[in-house]
Rosetta silent file (secondary structure, phi, psi, omega in degrees, C-alpha in Angstrom):
SEQUENCE: MRTAPVEDAPEDSYAESLLAAIIAKRFYLENASKVDIGQEMGLSRFKVARLLEMAVARGLVRIDITFPTDIDAELSGSLARRYGLKHAIVVNPHQDDPGGPEPFTQLLAPPAARLVTDLLHEDDVLGLAWGREVTAVSRAFTWLPPCSVVQLTGVDPQRPLTDESVKAVSLAAALSGGAAHPLYTPLVLPNALTAAVLRSQPTIAETLDRLDALTIAVLTVGAWGPGLSTVHDALSEPERHHHAEMGVVAEMASLLFDADGTPVRTGLGDRVIAVDTDQLRRTPEIIAVAGGREKARAVRAVLKSGLLTGIVTDAATARAALAPTPDATRPRPPRQAGAER
SCORE:     score description
SCORE:     0.000 S_00000001
   1 L     0.000  132.617 -177.605   27.913  -65.631    0.748 S_00000001
   2 L   -76.205  134.017  178.439   27.882  -62.180   -0.843 S_00000001
   3 L   -80.086  136.122  179.399   25.431  -59.659    0.684 S_00000001
   4 L   -66.307  145.764  176.189   23.069  -58.023   -1.783 S_00000001
   5 L   -55.587  151.738 -178.841   23.504  -54.255   -2.283 S_00000001
   6 H   -56.898  -38.572 -177.156   21.305  -52.121   -0.095 S_00000001
   7 H   -63.833  -20.588 -177.500   19.393  -50.856   -3.151 S_00000001
   8 H   -96.888    2.561 -177.941   18.367  -54.444   -3.929 S_00000001
   9 L   -65.232  142.663  178.413   17.013  -55.249   -0.455 S_00000001
  10 L   -58.613  140.661 -173.949   13.360  -56.391   -0.357 S_00000001
  11 L   -67.937  -24.287 -176.631   11.067  -53.479    0.360 S_00000001
  12 L  -100.419   13.134 -177.690    9.207  -55.304    3.138 S_00000001
  13 L   -79.205  157.538  176.026   12.328  -56.541    4.920 S_00000001
  14 H   -61.890  -38.267 -179.442   13.296  -55.615    8.454 S_00000001
  15 H   -62.188  -37.684  179.582   16.590  -54.286    7.066 S_00000001
  16 H   -66.088  -42.635  179.217   14.695  -51.984    4.737 S_00000001
  17 H   -64.529  -40.409  178.541   12.569  -50.618    7.583 S_00000001
  18 H   -63.604  -43.577  178.273   15.658  -50.085    9.723 S_00000001
  19 H   -61.960  -40.962  179.092   17.398  -48.279    6.876 S_00000001
  20 H   -62.637  -39.881  179.359   14.320  -46.115    6.350 S_00000001
  21 H   -65.534  -41.014  179.519   14.293  -45.197   10.045 S_00000001
  22 H   -64.085  -44.298 -179.974   17.983  -44.263    9.971 S_00000001
  23 H   -65.059  -41.447  179.642   17.520  -42.106    6.880 S_00000001
  24 H   -61.869  -39.165  178.395   14.423  -40.461    8.358 S_00000001
  25 H   -63.372  -42.865  179.323   16.375  -39.570   11.494 S_00000001
  26 H   -64.781  -39.242 -174.314   19.147  -37.986    9.416 S_00000001
  27 H   -78.601  -49.883 -172.929   16.643  -36.065    7.251 S_00000001
  28 H   -85.153  -33.175 -175.915   14.002  -34.912    9.750 S_00000001
  29 H  -101.268  -28.083 -176.313   15.999  -34.528   12.953 S_00000001
  30 L  -110.467    1.825  174.058   19.518  -33.748   11.752 S_00000001
  31 L    59.422   29.194  175.075   18.569  -31.683    8.666 S_00000001
  32 L   -77.610  143.857  179.858   20.786  -33.660    6.294 S_00000001
  33 L   -78.381  162.039  177.670   19.882  -33.286    2.617 S_00000001
  34 H   -62.914  -36.270  178.527   18.786  -36.223    0.459 S_00000001
  35 H   -64.852  -46.103 -179.725   21.921  -35.835   -1.634 S_00000001
  36 H   -63.675  -41.013  179.297   24.203  -35.946    1.432 S_00000001
  37 H   -63.292  -42.490  178.881   22.375  -38.978    2.848 S_00000001
  38 H   -61.125  -42.402  179.108   22.676  -40.773   -0.458 S_00000001
  39 H   -65.937  -38.659 -179.913   26.412  -40.118   -0.632 S_00000001
  40 H   -64.869  -37.174 -171.115   26.909  -41.295    2.950 S_00000001
  41 H  -109.273    5.843  177.654   25.018  -44.553    2.432 S_00000001
  42 L    69.511   34.178 -178.341   25.770  -45.335   -1.177 S_00000001
  43 L  -118.008  154.648  173.171   22.189  -44.740   -2.319 S_00000001
  44 L   -74.329  156.825  178.082   20.695  -42.733   -5.138 S_00000001
  45 H   -60.961  -32.664 -179.795   18.782  -39.584   -4.239 S_00000001
  46 H   -71.095  -35.779  176.035   15.619  -41.237   -5.607 S_00000001
  47 H   -65.521  -40.911  177.878   16.106  -44.273   -3.348 S_00000001
  48 H   -60.929  -45.113 -179.872   16.488  -41.936   -0.357 S_00000001
  49 H   -62.133  -39.566  179.676   13.277  -40.139   -1.305 S_00000001
  50 H   -67.166  -38.444  178.939   11.410  -43.463   -1.642 S_00000001
  51 H   -68.037  -35.383  176.252   12.642  -44.650    1.743 S_00000001
  52 H   -65.007  -41.871  177.239   11.508  -41.392    3.350 S_00000001
  53 H   -62.721  -39.633  179.078    8.057  -41.846    1.834 S_00000001
  54 H   -66.059  -37.842  179.491    7.998  -45.432    3.111 S_00000001
  55 H   -61.955  -37.696  177.479    8.997  -44.300    6.614 S_00000001
  56 H   -71.053  -44.753 -177.422    5.969  -41.997    6.703 S_00000001
  57 H   -62.532  -35.190 -177.519    3.619  -44.600    5.202 S_00000001
  58 L   -89.864    1.033  178.474    4.646  -47.278    7.736 S_00000001
  59 L    82.491    7.112  175.777    4.379  -44.969   10.722 S_00000001
  60 L   -67.306  -28.893  175.606    8.127  -44.887   11.380 S_00000001
  61 L  -121.523  129.190  177.218    7.768  -41.109   11.050 S_00000001
  62 L  -115.779  122.197 -176.522    4.732  -39.309   12.418 S_00000001
  63 L  -108.387  118.229  175.010    4.172  -35.788   11.191 S_00000001
  64 L  -106.230  128.738  177.630    1.927  -33.490   13.199 S_00000001
  65 L  -102.057  111.943 -178.699    0.974  -30.176   11.640 S_00000001
  66 L  -117.854  115.242  178.008    0.313  -27.630   14.341 S_00000001
  67 L   -70.847  144.948  173.288   -0.609  -24.118   13.310 S_00000001
  68 L   -54.020  144.533 -174.888    0.823  -21.316   15.426 S_00000001
  69 L   -59.098  -22.451 -177.906   -1.721  -20.378   18.070 S_00000001
  70 L   -92.417    1.291  179.998   -2.135  -16.939   16.507 S_00000001
  71 E  -101.879  127.385  177.442   -2.990  -18.253   13.009 S_00000001
  72 L   -93.064   99.983 -174.721   -6.636  -18.944   12.179 S_00000001
  73 H   -65.196  -39.050 -178.021   -6.385  -21.880    9.769 S_00000001
  74 H   -66.354  -46.575  177.999  -10.102  -21.958    8.956 S_00000001
  75 H   -64.543  -38.601  179.291  -10.310  -18.255    8.114 S_00000001
  76 H   -59.578  -47.024  179.478   -7.063  -18.486    6.142 S_00000001
  77 H   -64.907  -40.708  179.930   -8.474  -21.289    3.994 S_00000001
  78 H   -63.931  -41.349 -179.546  -11.810  -19.531    3.502 S_00000001
  79 H   -65.911  -41.349  179.475  -10.122  -16.315    2.415 S_00000001
  80 H   -62.711  -44.505 -179.118   -7.866  -18.162   -0.033 S_00000001
  81 H   -67.688  -41.783 -176.531  -10.800  -20.008   -1.607 S_00000001
  82 H   -62.384  -38.492 -173.677  -13.061  -16.950   -1.770 S_00000001
  83 H  -113.886   12.511  175.784  -10.523  -14.796   -3.613 S_00000001
  84 L    64.003   36.716 -178.204   -8.462  -17.401   -5.468 S_00000001
  85 L   -88.345  147.637  171.969   -5.296  -16.742   -3.456 S_00000001
  86 L   -81.361  -28.718 -176.439   -2.302  -19.046   -3.343 S_00000001
  87 E  -137.657  128.801  174.493   -1.354  -17.813    0.129 S_00000001
  88 E  -142.881  122.878  177.448   -3.560  -16.447    2.910 S_00000001
  89 E  -122.438  116.766  179.743   -2.447  -15.977    6.502 S_00000001
  90 E  -110.840  121.460 -175.329   -5.045  -14.720    8.957 S_00000001
  91 E  -102.376  134.422  175.588   -3.708  -13.749   12.362 S_00000001
  92 L   -89.841  113.658  175.415   -5.826  -13.719   15.512 S_00000001
  93 L   -70.789  161.660 -179.460   -4.962  -10.702   17.650 S_00000001
  94 L   -73.953  -11.656  173.486   -5.051  -11.091   21.417 S_00000001
  95 L  -143.405  166.106 -172.485   -7.935   -8.623   21.442 S_00000001
  96 L   -57.756  -42.229 -179.508  -10.557   -7.644   18.888 S_00000001
  97 L  -144.293  111.379 -178.383   -8.782   -4.506   17.751 S_00000001
  98 L   -58.241  -15.962  174.313   -5.247   -3.681   18.935 S_00000001
  99 L    86.997   70.289  176.237   -6.147   -0.016   18.581 S_00000001
 100 L   115.096  167.405 -173.705   -4.236    1.788   15.869 S_00000001
 101 H   -69.846  -34.507 -173.330   -1.818    0.976   13.048 S_00000001
 102 H   -64.550  -46.991  176.916    1.311    0.215   15.068 S_00000001
 103 H   -59.348  -38.555  177.819   -0.010   -2.837   16.953 S_00000001
 104 H   -65.293  -37.548  177.797   -1.340   -4.291   13.703 S_00000001
 105 H   -58.680  -47.534 -178.750    2.036   -3.733   12.080 S_00000001
 106 H   -69.590  -28.489  179.492    3.778   -5.713   14.801 S_00000001
 107 H   -71.374  -41.970 -172.582    1.094   -8.411   14.646 S_00000001
 108 H   -89.246  -24.046 -172.536    1.317   -9.041   10.899 S_00000001
 109 H   -61.401  -48.780 -176.919    5.036   -8.522   10.238 S_00000001
 110 H   -60.530  -49.694  178.431    6.488  -11.829   11.581 S_00000001
 111 H   -65.177  -32.548  176.885    4.156  -14.207    9.678 S_00000001
 112 H   -65.093  -41.132  179.035    4.505  -12.059    6.549 S_00000001
 113 H   -63.008  -40.311  178.762    8.303  -12.238    6.820 S_00000001
 114 H   -65.640  -40.921  179.129    8.161  -16.035    7.146 S_00000001
 115 H   -62.725  -48.619 -178.174    5.895  -16.327    4.110 S_00000001
 116 H   -62.661  -40.977  178.506    8.092  -14.129    1.922 S_00000001
 117 H   -60.619  -41.542  179.293   11.229  -15.983    3.026 S_00000001
 118 H   -65.171  -32.160 -176.969    9.634  -19.310    2.077 S_00000001
 119 H   -82.171  -23.863 -175.355    8.692  -17.985   -1.362 S_00000001
 120 L   -74.257  143.107  173.754   12.064  -16.430   -2.187 S_00000001
 121 L  -125.434  163.856  177.701   14.699  -18.267   -4.205 S_00000001
 122 L   -58.813  137.413  178.888   18.281  -17.435   -5.036 S_00000001
 123 L    72.929    9.644  171.902   18.597  -14.717   -7.703 S_00000001
 124 L   -68.238  167.116  173.227   14.969  -13.615   -7.288 S_00000001
 125 E  -116.977  110.649 -177.972   14.106   -9.920   -7.400 S_00000001
 126 E   -93.786  124.402  178.336   12.260   -8.872   -4.255 S_00000001
 127 E  -106.367  131.725 -179.586   10.201   -5.697   -4.488 S_00000001
 128 E  -123.982  125.398  176.026    9.252   -3.744   -1.364 S_00000001
 129 L   -79.875  156.247  176.476    6.829   -0.850   -1.340 S_00000001
 130 L   -73.955  141.080  177.093    7.406    2.103    0.958 S_00000001
 131 L   155.847  157.890 -177.478    5.297    1.980    4.108 S_00000001
 132 H   -57.975  -46.921 -176.025    5.142    1.207    7.813 S_00000001
 133 H   -64.634  -43.719 -176.891    3.947   -2.381    7.355 S_00000001
 134 H   -69.670  -37.097  175.476    6.557   -3.312    4.750 S_00000001
 135 H   -62.002  -39.775  177.351    9.380   -1.782    6.788 S_00000001
 136 H   -63.545  -38.134  176.611    8.223   -3.888    9.748 S_00000001
 137 H   -62.117  -43.581 -179.416    8.323   -6.999    7.542 S_00000001
 138 H   -62.867  -33.911  177.710   11.904   -6.195    6.524 S_00000001
 139 H   -73.040  -23.606 -178.546   12.860   -5.903   10.200 S_00000001
 140 H   -85.054  -12.456  175.951   11.236   -9.281   10.894 S_00000001
 141 L   -61.598  137.322  172.781   13.356  -11.115    8.310 S_00000001
 142 L  -112.106  -18.283  179.115   15.947  -13.395    9.931 S_00000001
 143 L  -160.626  144.578  174.200   17.371  -14.868    6.728 S_00000001
 144 L  -141.372  143.802  174.198   17.041  -14.320    2.986 S_00000001
 145 L   -69.786  162.118  178.715   18.570  -16.161    0.038 S_00000001
 146 L   -59.398  116.434 -179.268   20.940  -14.182   -2.193 S_00000001
 147 L  -158.167  159.786  175.411   18.668  -11.848   -4.152 S_00000001
 148 E   -90.571  154.166 -176.283   18.407   -8.235   -5.222 S_00000001
 149 E  -127.970  128.005 -176.369   15.927   -5.894   -3.552 S_00000001
 150 E  -124.863  143.531  178.330   14.170   -3.061   -5.340 S_00000001
 151 E   -84.039  130.736 -174.556   11.908   -0.321   -4.019 S_00000001
 152 L   -85.672  -24.355 -175.390    8.473   -0.376   -5.655 S_00000001
 153 E  -141.202  155.674  168.409    7.327    3.138   -4.836 S_00000001
 154 L   -66.788 -178.512 -173.202    8.634    6.537   -3.950 S_00000001
 155 E  -106.736  176.605  178.621    8.187    7.692   -0.381 S_00000001
 156 L   -60.012  117.290 -176.626    5.849    9.972    1.523 S_00000001
 157 L   -66.340  -12.655  179.980    6.513   13.437    0.060 S_00000001
 158 L   -88.070   -2.098  178.731    5.796   14.999    3.444 S_00000001
 159 L  -113.485  150.887 -179.711    8.790   13.280    5.023 S_00000001
 160 L   -67.074  145.514  179.638   12.464   14.059    4.372 S_00000001
 161 L   -81.727   87.382  179.447   14.295   11.811    1.919 S_00000001
 162 L  -116.399  176.296  176.727   16.784   10.195    4.295 S_00000001
 163 H   -57.696  -32.145 -179.898   18.261    6.726    4.592 S_00000001
 164 H   -62.753  -29.174 -177.888   15.423    5.939    7.005 S_00000001
 165 H   -65.123  -27.111 -179.261   12.931    6.495    4.174 S_00000001
 166 H  -117.870   34.045 -176.428   14.239    3.460    2.278 S_00000001
 167 H   -60.884  -38.940 -177.047   15.072    1.376    5.334 S_00000001
 168 H   -58.782  -45.181 -178.482   13.119   -1.661    4.183 S_00000001
 169 H   -65.645  -44.827 -177.768   15.192   -2.045    1.022 S_00000001
 170 H   -67.747  -38.316  178.954   18.531   -1.554    2.756 S_00000001
 171 H   -63.656  -47.764 -177.875   17.669   -3.963    5.587 S_00000001
 172 H   -65.905  -41.918 -179.859   16.562   -6.735    3.229 S_00000001
 173 H   -65.182  -39.198  178.336   19.514   -6.280    0.865 S_00000001
 174 H   -63.047  -37.162 -178.979   21.991   -6.357    3.733 S_00000001
 175 H   -72.857  -37.417 -178.041   20.473   -9.619    4.962 S_00000001
 176 H   -83.143  -20.721 -175.050   20.448  -11.266    1.532 S_00000001
 177 L    78.865    9.757 -179.350   23.841   -9.964    0.469 S_00000001
 178 L   -96.294 -177.328 -178.606   22.294   -8.785   -2.779 S_00000001
 179 L   -78.246  143.634  176.195   22.129   -5.417   -4.481 S_00000001
 180 E  -105.038  135.301 -179.911   19.842   -2.707   -3.145 S_00000001
 181 E  -128.255   84.523 -178.389   17.934   -0.487   -5.565 S_00000001
 182 L   -82.750  168.099  174.386   16.196    2.309   -3.618 S_00000001
 183 L  -120.263   99.514  178.140   14.068    5.147   -4.937 S_00000001
 184 L   -85.987   70.307 -178.441   15.171    8.438   -3.435 S_00000001
 185 L  -156.483  151.548  174.540   12.141   10.295   -4.690 S_00000001
 186 E   -65.454  154.704  176.337    8.658   11.239   -3.501 S_00000001
 187 L   -71.696  -46.293 -177.250    5.801    8.968   -4.526 S_00000001
 188 E  -112.486  126.971  179.831    3.543   11.798   -5.696 S_00000001
 189 L  -104.636  160.464 -176.811    4.933   14.797   -7.591 S_00000001
 190 L   -61.397  -32.509 -178.407    3.260   18.181   -8.144 S_00000001
 191 L  -155.230  169.955 -176.239    2.791   17.596  -11.872 S_00000001
 192 H   -65.970  -34.459 -178.819    3.506   15.167  -14.699 S_00000001
 193 H   -63.838  -46.044  178.872    6.483   17.151  -16.001 S_00000001
 194 H   -60.863  -42.043  179.199    8.338   16.974  -12.677 S_00000001
 195 H   -63.092  -42.045 -179.853    7.641   13.246  -12.457 S_00000001
 196 H   -63.924  -41.041  178.743    8.936   12.683  -15.999 S_00000001
 197 H   -62.045  -44.882  179.986   12.150   14.611  -15.263 S_00000001
 198 H   -65.112  -40.287  179.122   12.791   12.559  -12.138 S_00000001
 199 H   -61.012  -26.557 -178.021   12.088    9.277  -13.941 S_00000001
 200 L   -83.123  -11.026  178.789   14.779   10.172  -16.467 S_00000001
 201 L   -64.712  136.835 -171.545   17.473   10.597  -13.805 S_00000001
 202 H   -52.783  -48.498 -176.324   20.021    7.743  -14.201 S_00000001
 203 H   -67.779  -39.087  178.629   19.764    6.241  -10.704 S_00000001
 204 H   -69.270  -42.341  179.656   15.969    6.436  -10.639 S_00000001
 205 H   -61.864  -38.116  179.715   15.686    5.100  -14.194 S_00000001
 206 H   -63.721  -43.165  178.522   17.932    2.163  -13.296 S_00000001
 207 H   -65.126  -43.584 -179.654   15.729    1.223  -10.337 S_00000001
 208 H   -62.763  -33.800  177.474   12.539    1.568  -12.381 S_00000001
 209 H   -64.118  -31.690 -178.812   14.021   -0.717  -15.064 S_00000001
 210 H   -66.796  -21.597 -177.328   14.505   -3.400  -12.402 S_00000001
 211 H   -65.488  -20.960  177.882   10.752   -3.521  -11.849 S_00000001
 212 H   -70.660  -17.301 -177.061   10.345   -5.467  -15.084 S_00000001
 213 H  -105.252   11.497 -177.977   12.214   -8.387  -13.494 S_00000001
 214 L   -55.895  139.360  171.763   10.213   -8.591  -10.250 S_00000001
 215 L  -115.034  -30.307  176.975    9.498  -12.077   -8.932 S_00000001
 216 E  -139.418  130.625  177.568    7.973  -11.195   -5.536 S_00000001
 217 E  -120.669  134.017  178.100    6.337   -7.921   -4.513 S_00000001
 218 E  -118.300  120.947 -175.248    5.399   -7.026   -0.933 S_00000001
 219 E  -135.114  171.728  171.135    2.959   -4.140   -0.524 S_00000001
 220 L  -121.761  170.158 -177.858    0.434   -2.708    1.864 S_00000001
 221 L  -113.792  132.781  177.085   -3.095   -1.431    1.300 S_00000001
 222 E  -108.658  143.315  174.130   -4.175    2.110    2.021 S_00000001
 223 E   -95.325  154.383 -175.583   -7.721    3.300    2.712 S_00000001
 224 L   -82.779   82.885 -179.497   -8.947    6.582    1.262 S_00000001
 225 L  -167.789  164.303 -177.676   -8.747    8.701    4.392 S_00000001
 226 L   -58.754  130.344  177.950   -6.364   10.869    6.441 S_00000001
 227 L    75.663    3.609 -176.262   -3.339    8.971    7.709 S_00000001
 228 L  -113.758   -5.268 -179.605   -4.383    5.788    5.913 S_00000001
 229 L  -154.126  129.165  176.918   -2.823    6.330    2.484 S_00000001
 230 H   -62.102  -39.574  179.892    0.353    8.079    1.386 S_00000001
 231 H   -65.182  -46.532  179.428   -1.325    9.071   -1.878 S_00000001
 232 H   -55.706  -47.918 -175.180   -4.367   10.496   -0.119 S_00000001
 233 H   -71.640  -19.478 -179.084   -2.260   12.590    2.233 S_00000001
 234 H   -83.062  -13.125 -176.850   -0.070   13.868   -0.614 S_00000001
 235 L   -94.114  162.562  175.017   -3.001   15.430   -2.486 S_00000001
 236 L   -74.007  164.111 -178.668   -4.790   18.703   -1.893 S_00000001
 237 H   -61.111  -43.274  176.455   -8.177   18.668   -0.196 S_00000001
 238 H   -60.535  -38.149  179.045  -10.064   19.325   -3.471 S_00000001
 239 H   -66.655  -40.696  178.002   -8.164   16.465   -5.124 S_00000001
 240 H   -60.498  -44.359 -179.535   -8.977   14.084   -2.254 S_00000001
 241 H   -64.705  -40.499  179.035  -12.639   14.982   -2.525 S_00000001
 242 H   -61.955  -44.135  179.776  -12.593   14.549   -6.300 S_00000001
 243 H   -65.220  -39.557  178.130  -11.077   11.068   -6.008 S_00000001
 244 H   -62.828  -39.405  178.781  -13.632   10.101   -3.361 S_00000001
 245 H   -66.178  -26.982  176.996  -16.431   11.228   -5.680 S_00000001
 246 L   -79.608   -3.735  174.542  -14.959    8.999   -8.379 S_00000001
 247 L   100.541    7.318 -178.450  -15.412    6.067   -6.026 S_00000001
 248 L   -66.888  125.451  175.264  -11.856    5.544   -4.750 S_00000001
 249 L  -124.499  -13.836 -175.306  -11.853    3.539   -1.507 S_00000001
 250 E  -144.469  153.090  177.594   -8.454    1.830   -1.668 S_00000001
 251 E  -140.380  136.796  175.305   -4.886    2.450   -2.768 S_00000001
 252 E  -142.811  115.313 -178.350   -2.005    0.044   -3.249 S_00000001
 253 L    55.379   38.988  179.322    1.354    1.225   -4.593 S_00000001
 254 L    75.963   -2.409  174.672   -0.443    4.361   -5.922 S_00000001
 255 E   -81.212  135.409 -174.131   -2.976    2.201   -7.823 S_00000001
 256 E  -109.048  141.126 -176.582   -6.535    3.266   -6.978 S_00000001
 257 E  -134.176  147.616  171.955   -9.562    0.955   -6.631 S_00000001
 258 L   -90.375 -175.986 -174.301  -13.277    1.356   -6.082 S_00000001
 259 L   -64.659  -22.048  178.884  -15.300   -0.844   -3.725 S_00000001
 260 L   -90.939    3.202 -179.737  -15.694   -3.544   -6.386 S_00000001
 261 L    84.009    9.069  178.434  -11.953   -3.778   -6.972 S_00000001
 262 L   -81.694  130.694  176.608  -12.122   -1.973  -10.305 S_00000001
 263 E   -60.445  137.050  179.090   -9.110    0.272  -11.027 S_00000001
 264 L  -104.648  117.803 -178.344  -10.066    3.955  -11.001 S_00000001
 265 L   -91.160  113.273 -177.720   -8.310    5.989  -13.699 S_00000001
 266 L  -119.397   -1.787 -175.278   -7.862    9.561  -12.496 S_00000001
 267 L    85.863   -1.639 -179.020   -4.773   10.677  -14.396 S_00000001
 268 H   -68.085  -23.889 -177.510   -2.738   10.510  -11.200 S_00000001
 269 H   -56.434  -29.113  179.587   -0.462    7.883  -12.734 S_00000001
 270 H   -71.380  -16.528 -175.693    1.423   10.548  -14.656 S_00000001
 271 H  -104.930   -0.910 -176.596    2.408   12.203  -11.367 S_00000001
 272 E  -110.802  155.265  174.215    3.612    9.178   -9.402 S_00000001
 273 L  -117.358  104.454 -174.198    6.855    7.234   -9.382 S_00000001
 274 E  -167.637  167.735  172.702    5.996    3.622   -8.680 S_00000001
 275 L   -59.110  145.112 -179.906    5.563    0.154  -10.121 S_00000001
 276 L  -103.141  173.252 -175.378    2.720    0.074  -12.641 S_00000001
 277 H   -60.736  -43.398 -178.428   -0.196   -2.323  -13.070 S_00000001
 278 H   -62.795  -40.467  178.754    1.334   -4.228  -15.991 S_00000001
 279 H   -64.477  -40.309  178.539    4.562   -4.837  -14.077 S_00000001
 280 H   -66.366  -40.874 -178.702    2.629   -6.137  -11.078 S_00000001
 281 H   -66.320  -22.308  176.065    0.492   -8.431  -13.235 S_00000001
 282 L   -87.225   -5.988 -177.637    3.677   -9.973  -14.637 S_00000001
 283 L   -83.305  124.905 -175.944    5.042  -10.565  -11.126 S_00000001
 284 L   -58.759  -36.090 -178.081    4.602  -14.211  -10.040 S_00000001
 285 E  -130.835  125.522  174.456    3.890  -13.372   -6.394 S_00000001
 286 E  -124.999  113.961 -175.714    2.172  -10.257   -4.999 S_00000001
 287 E  -112.509  124.000  175.792    1.730  -10.308   -1.236 S_00000001
 288 E  -100.234  140.185  177.282   -0.280   -7.646    0.598 S_00000001
 289 E  -123.406  106.217 -175.580    0.255   -6.991    4.316 S_00000001
 290 L  -163.629  148.009  177.713   -2.615   -4.962    5.774 S_00000001
 291 L  -169.058 -179.207  179.370   -5.228   -5.046    8.500 S_00000001
 292 L   106.838  148.761 -176.194   -7.251   -3.081   11.009 S_00000001
 293 H   -56.010  -39.998 -175.011  -10.834   -1.880   11.213 S_00000001
 294 H   -72.111  -17.253 -178.855  -10.136    1.337    9.289 S_00000001
 295 H  -107.727    2.477 -173.568   -8.661   -0.564    6.339 S_00000001
 296 H   -58.351  -45.761 -179.494  -11.141   -3.445    6.165 S_00000001
 297 H   -65.247  -38.814  179.778  -13.153   -2.006    3.258 S_00000001
 298 H   -66.620  -42.115  178.650   -9.992   -1.130    1.345 S_00000001
 299 H   -61.494  -43.262  178.271   -8.525   -4.609    1.831 S_00000001
 300 H   -60.033  -41.468  179.853  -11.741   -6.148    0.541 S_00000001
 301 H   -62.383  -45.155 -179.246  -11.616   -3.930   -2.540 S_00000001
 302 H   -67.288  -37.220  175.526   -8.028   -4.915   -3.378 S_00000001
 303 H   -60.203  -39.530 -179.970   -8.856   -8.588   -2.840 S_00000001
 304 H   -66.119  -22.755 -176.601  -11.714   -8.218   -5.345 S_00000001
 305 L   -66.672  -21.607 -176.832   -9.314   -6.823   -7.945 S_00000001
 306 L    77.107    7.476 -176.167   -7.746  -10.249   -8.512 S_00000001
 307 L   -80.603  -30.331 -174.098   -4.285   -8.680   -8.464 S_00000001
 308 L   -81.128  149.705  167.370   -3.004  -10.386   -5.314 S_00000001
 309 L  -106.278  -14.056  179.883   -1.606  -13.898   -5.016 S_00000001
 310 E  -160.858  160.227  178.354   -1.404  -13.707   -1.225 S_00000001
 311 E  -149.471  147.439  170.485   -2.320  -11.675    1.839 S_00000001
 312 E  -122.021  118.460 -175.262   -1.403  -11.460    5.503 S_00000001
 313 E  -147.269 -177.180 -179.685   -4.153   -9.861    7.552 S_00000001
 314 E  -101.213  167.403 -173.263   -6.043  -10.059   10.835 S_00000001
 315 H   -63.830  -42.499 -178.570   -9.149  -12.074   11.671 S_00000001
 316 H   -63.612  -41.058  178.367  -11.580   -9.138   11.817 S_00000001
 317 H   -66.284  -39.276  178.491  -10.462   -7.871    8.394 S_00000001
 318 H   -63.169  -43.515  179.150  -10.722  -11.387    6.963 S_00000001
 319 H   -62.908  -39.198  177.766  -14.279  -11.765    8.286 S_00000001
 320 H   -63.442  -37.701  179.859  -15.218   -8.414    6.763 S_00000001
 321 H   -70.967  -25.617 -178.429  -13.814   -9.542    3.414 S_00000001
 322 H   -92.200  -17.488 -175.439  -15.810  -12.774    3.598 S_00000001
 323 L   -70.571  139.243  176.323  -19.098  -11.248    4.786 S_00000001
 324 L   -72.008  148.933  175.366  -21.864  -10.867    2.181 S_00000001
 325 L  -129.506  153.195 -176.958  -23.054   -7.376    1.348 S_00000001
 326 L   -56.494  -34.815 -176.907  -26.272   -6.342   -0.437 S_00000001
 327 L  -106.109   22.113 -174.915  -24.368   -4.938   -3.400 S_00000001
 328 L   -64.489  137.321  171.642  -21.587   -7.522   -3.359 S_00000001
 329 L  -114.197  153.996 -178.712  -20.146   -8.512   -6.697 S_00000001
 330 L   -67.705  142.655  177.813  -18.076  -11.599   -7.289 S_00000001
 331 L   -66.417  153.148  175.643  -14.316  -11.016   -7.144 S_00000001
 332 L   -64.383  149.270  178.331  -12.426  -11.130  -10.393 S_00000001
 333 L   -62.482  150.349  178.905  -10.772  -14.482  -11.078 S_00000001
 334 L   -58.969  142.953 -175.645   -7.144  -14.664   -9.918 S_00000001
 335 L   -65.780  151.745  179.608   -4.778  -13.404  -12.563 S_00000001
 336 L   -97.512   -7.758 -178.063   -2.966  -15.859  -14.793 S_00000001
 337 L   -65.737  151.606  178.923    0.119  -13.721  -15.308 S_00000001
 338 L   100.786   92.928 -177.753    3.376  -14.977  -13.850 S_00000001
 339 L   -69.166  155.936  177.048    4.778  -18.164  -15.322 S_00000001
 340 L   -62.572  138.713 -179.861    5.745  -21.080  -13.088 S_00000001
 341 L  -104.262    0.000    0.000    9.314  -20.778  -11.907 S_00000001
């Protein structure tokens, strides 16, 4: 008697359950793809997918979702819902405040690197802003798909323009095997004319052109205070005071925001070399990596802007962003720019 093809076996048969268990073992424990399993067993990819679903439904496969002990799932969900984010990762430090920027950098970098890696696809354009947090994220990457990496902002004008200044871009590009597009230029220039001349230089112009093709941008948030923002520290004392009087409390990639998340137009844009607001709004994923008591108000302001699609922060900063304030205004709805890929 001829045996019926496997694809024609009754769905409630013992043979079907056994086949589902074998396929589940190959897929979940041995990391075989659905296509490879189908070729091995003479099944269509759709049949393999259906058998995997059946294995879960019948209890042949039990999936437990365990959050890392340092991730606060409840705060992460609350932050995502409050600000319309697609991705929110809230990390619980081992103490209330690690005490300074460096411990927070090391705390946030690994989960941020995992998130960005999960979001990246082959041939994407990954944008990295200059900054301590973003450089730490680039060091935390263990694998990246083939993609190009572009620098989103110039660097701190008070530091020398060395290879170390664009380390994040070079590290990520080396790992992905893609092209690196650094910006060997200060973020803030003395005047608009100098900035325009630099933007016209071939290598800088080529990198700036790449910003139109961004698919994922990774940035940090600066607070308007000494040592907390590259833009703040690059300005003269009268200029810092003037910006504070205009209501600036936060900076991200040289974009300035007041406490309600409203962009503050100060004319500084003509003097900076960085990604602009329109380019960011066209970017499908914008991930901010920032935390710490001194940046809590700034992070809240940027969250209110509606510009972000995701954030990696610490629990205290997340609670501050969720806490009601007497003059609180509702955050802007999440942006619609960025077509599905």
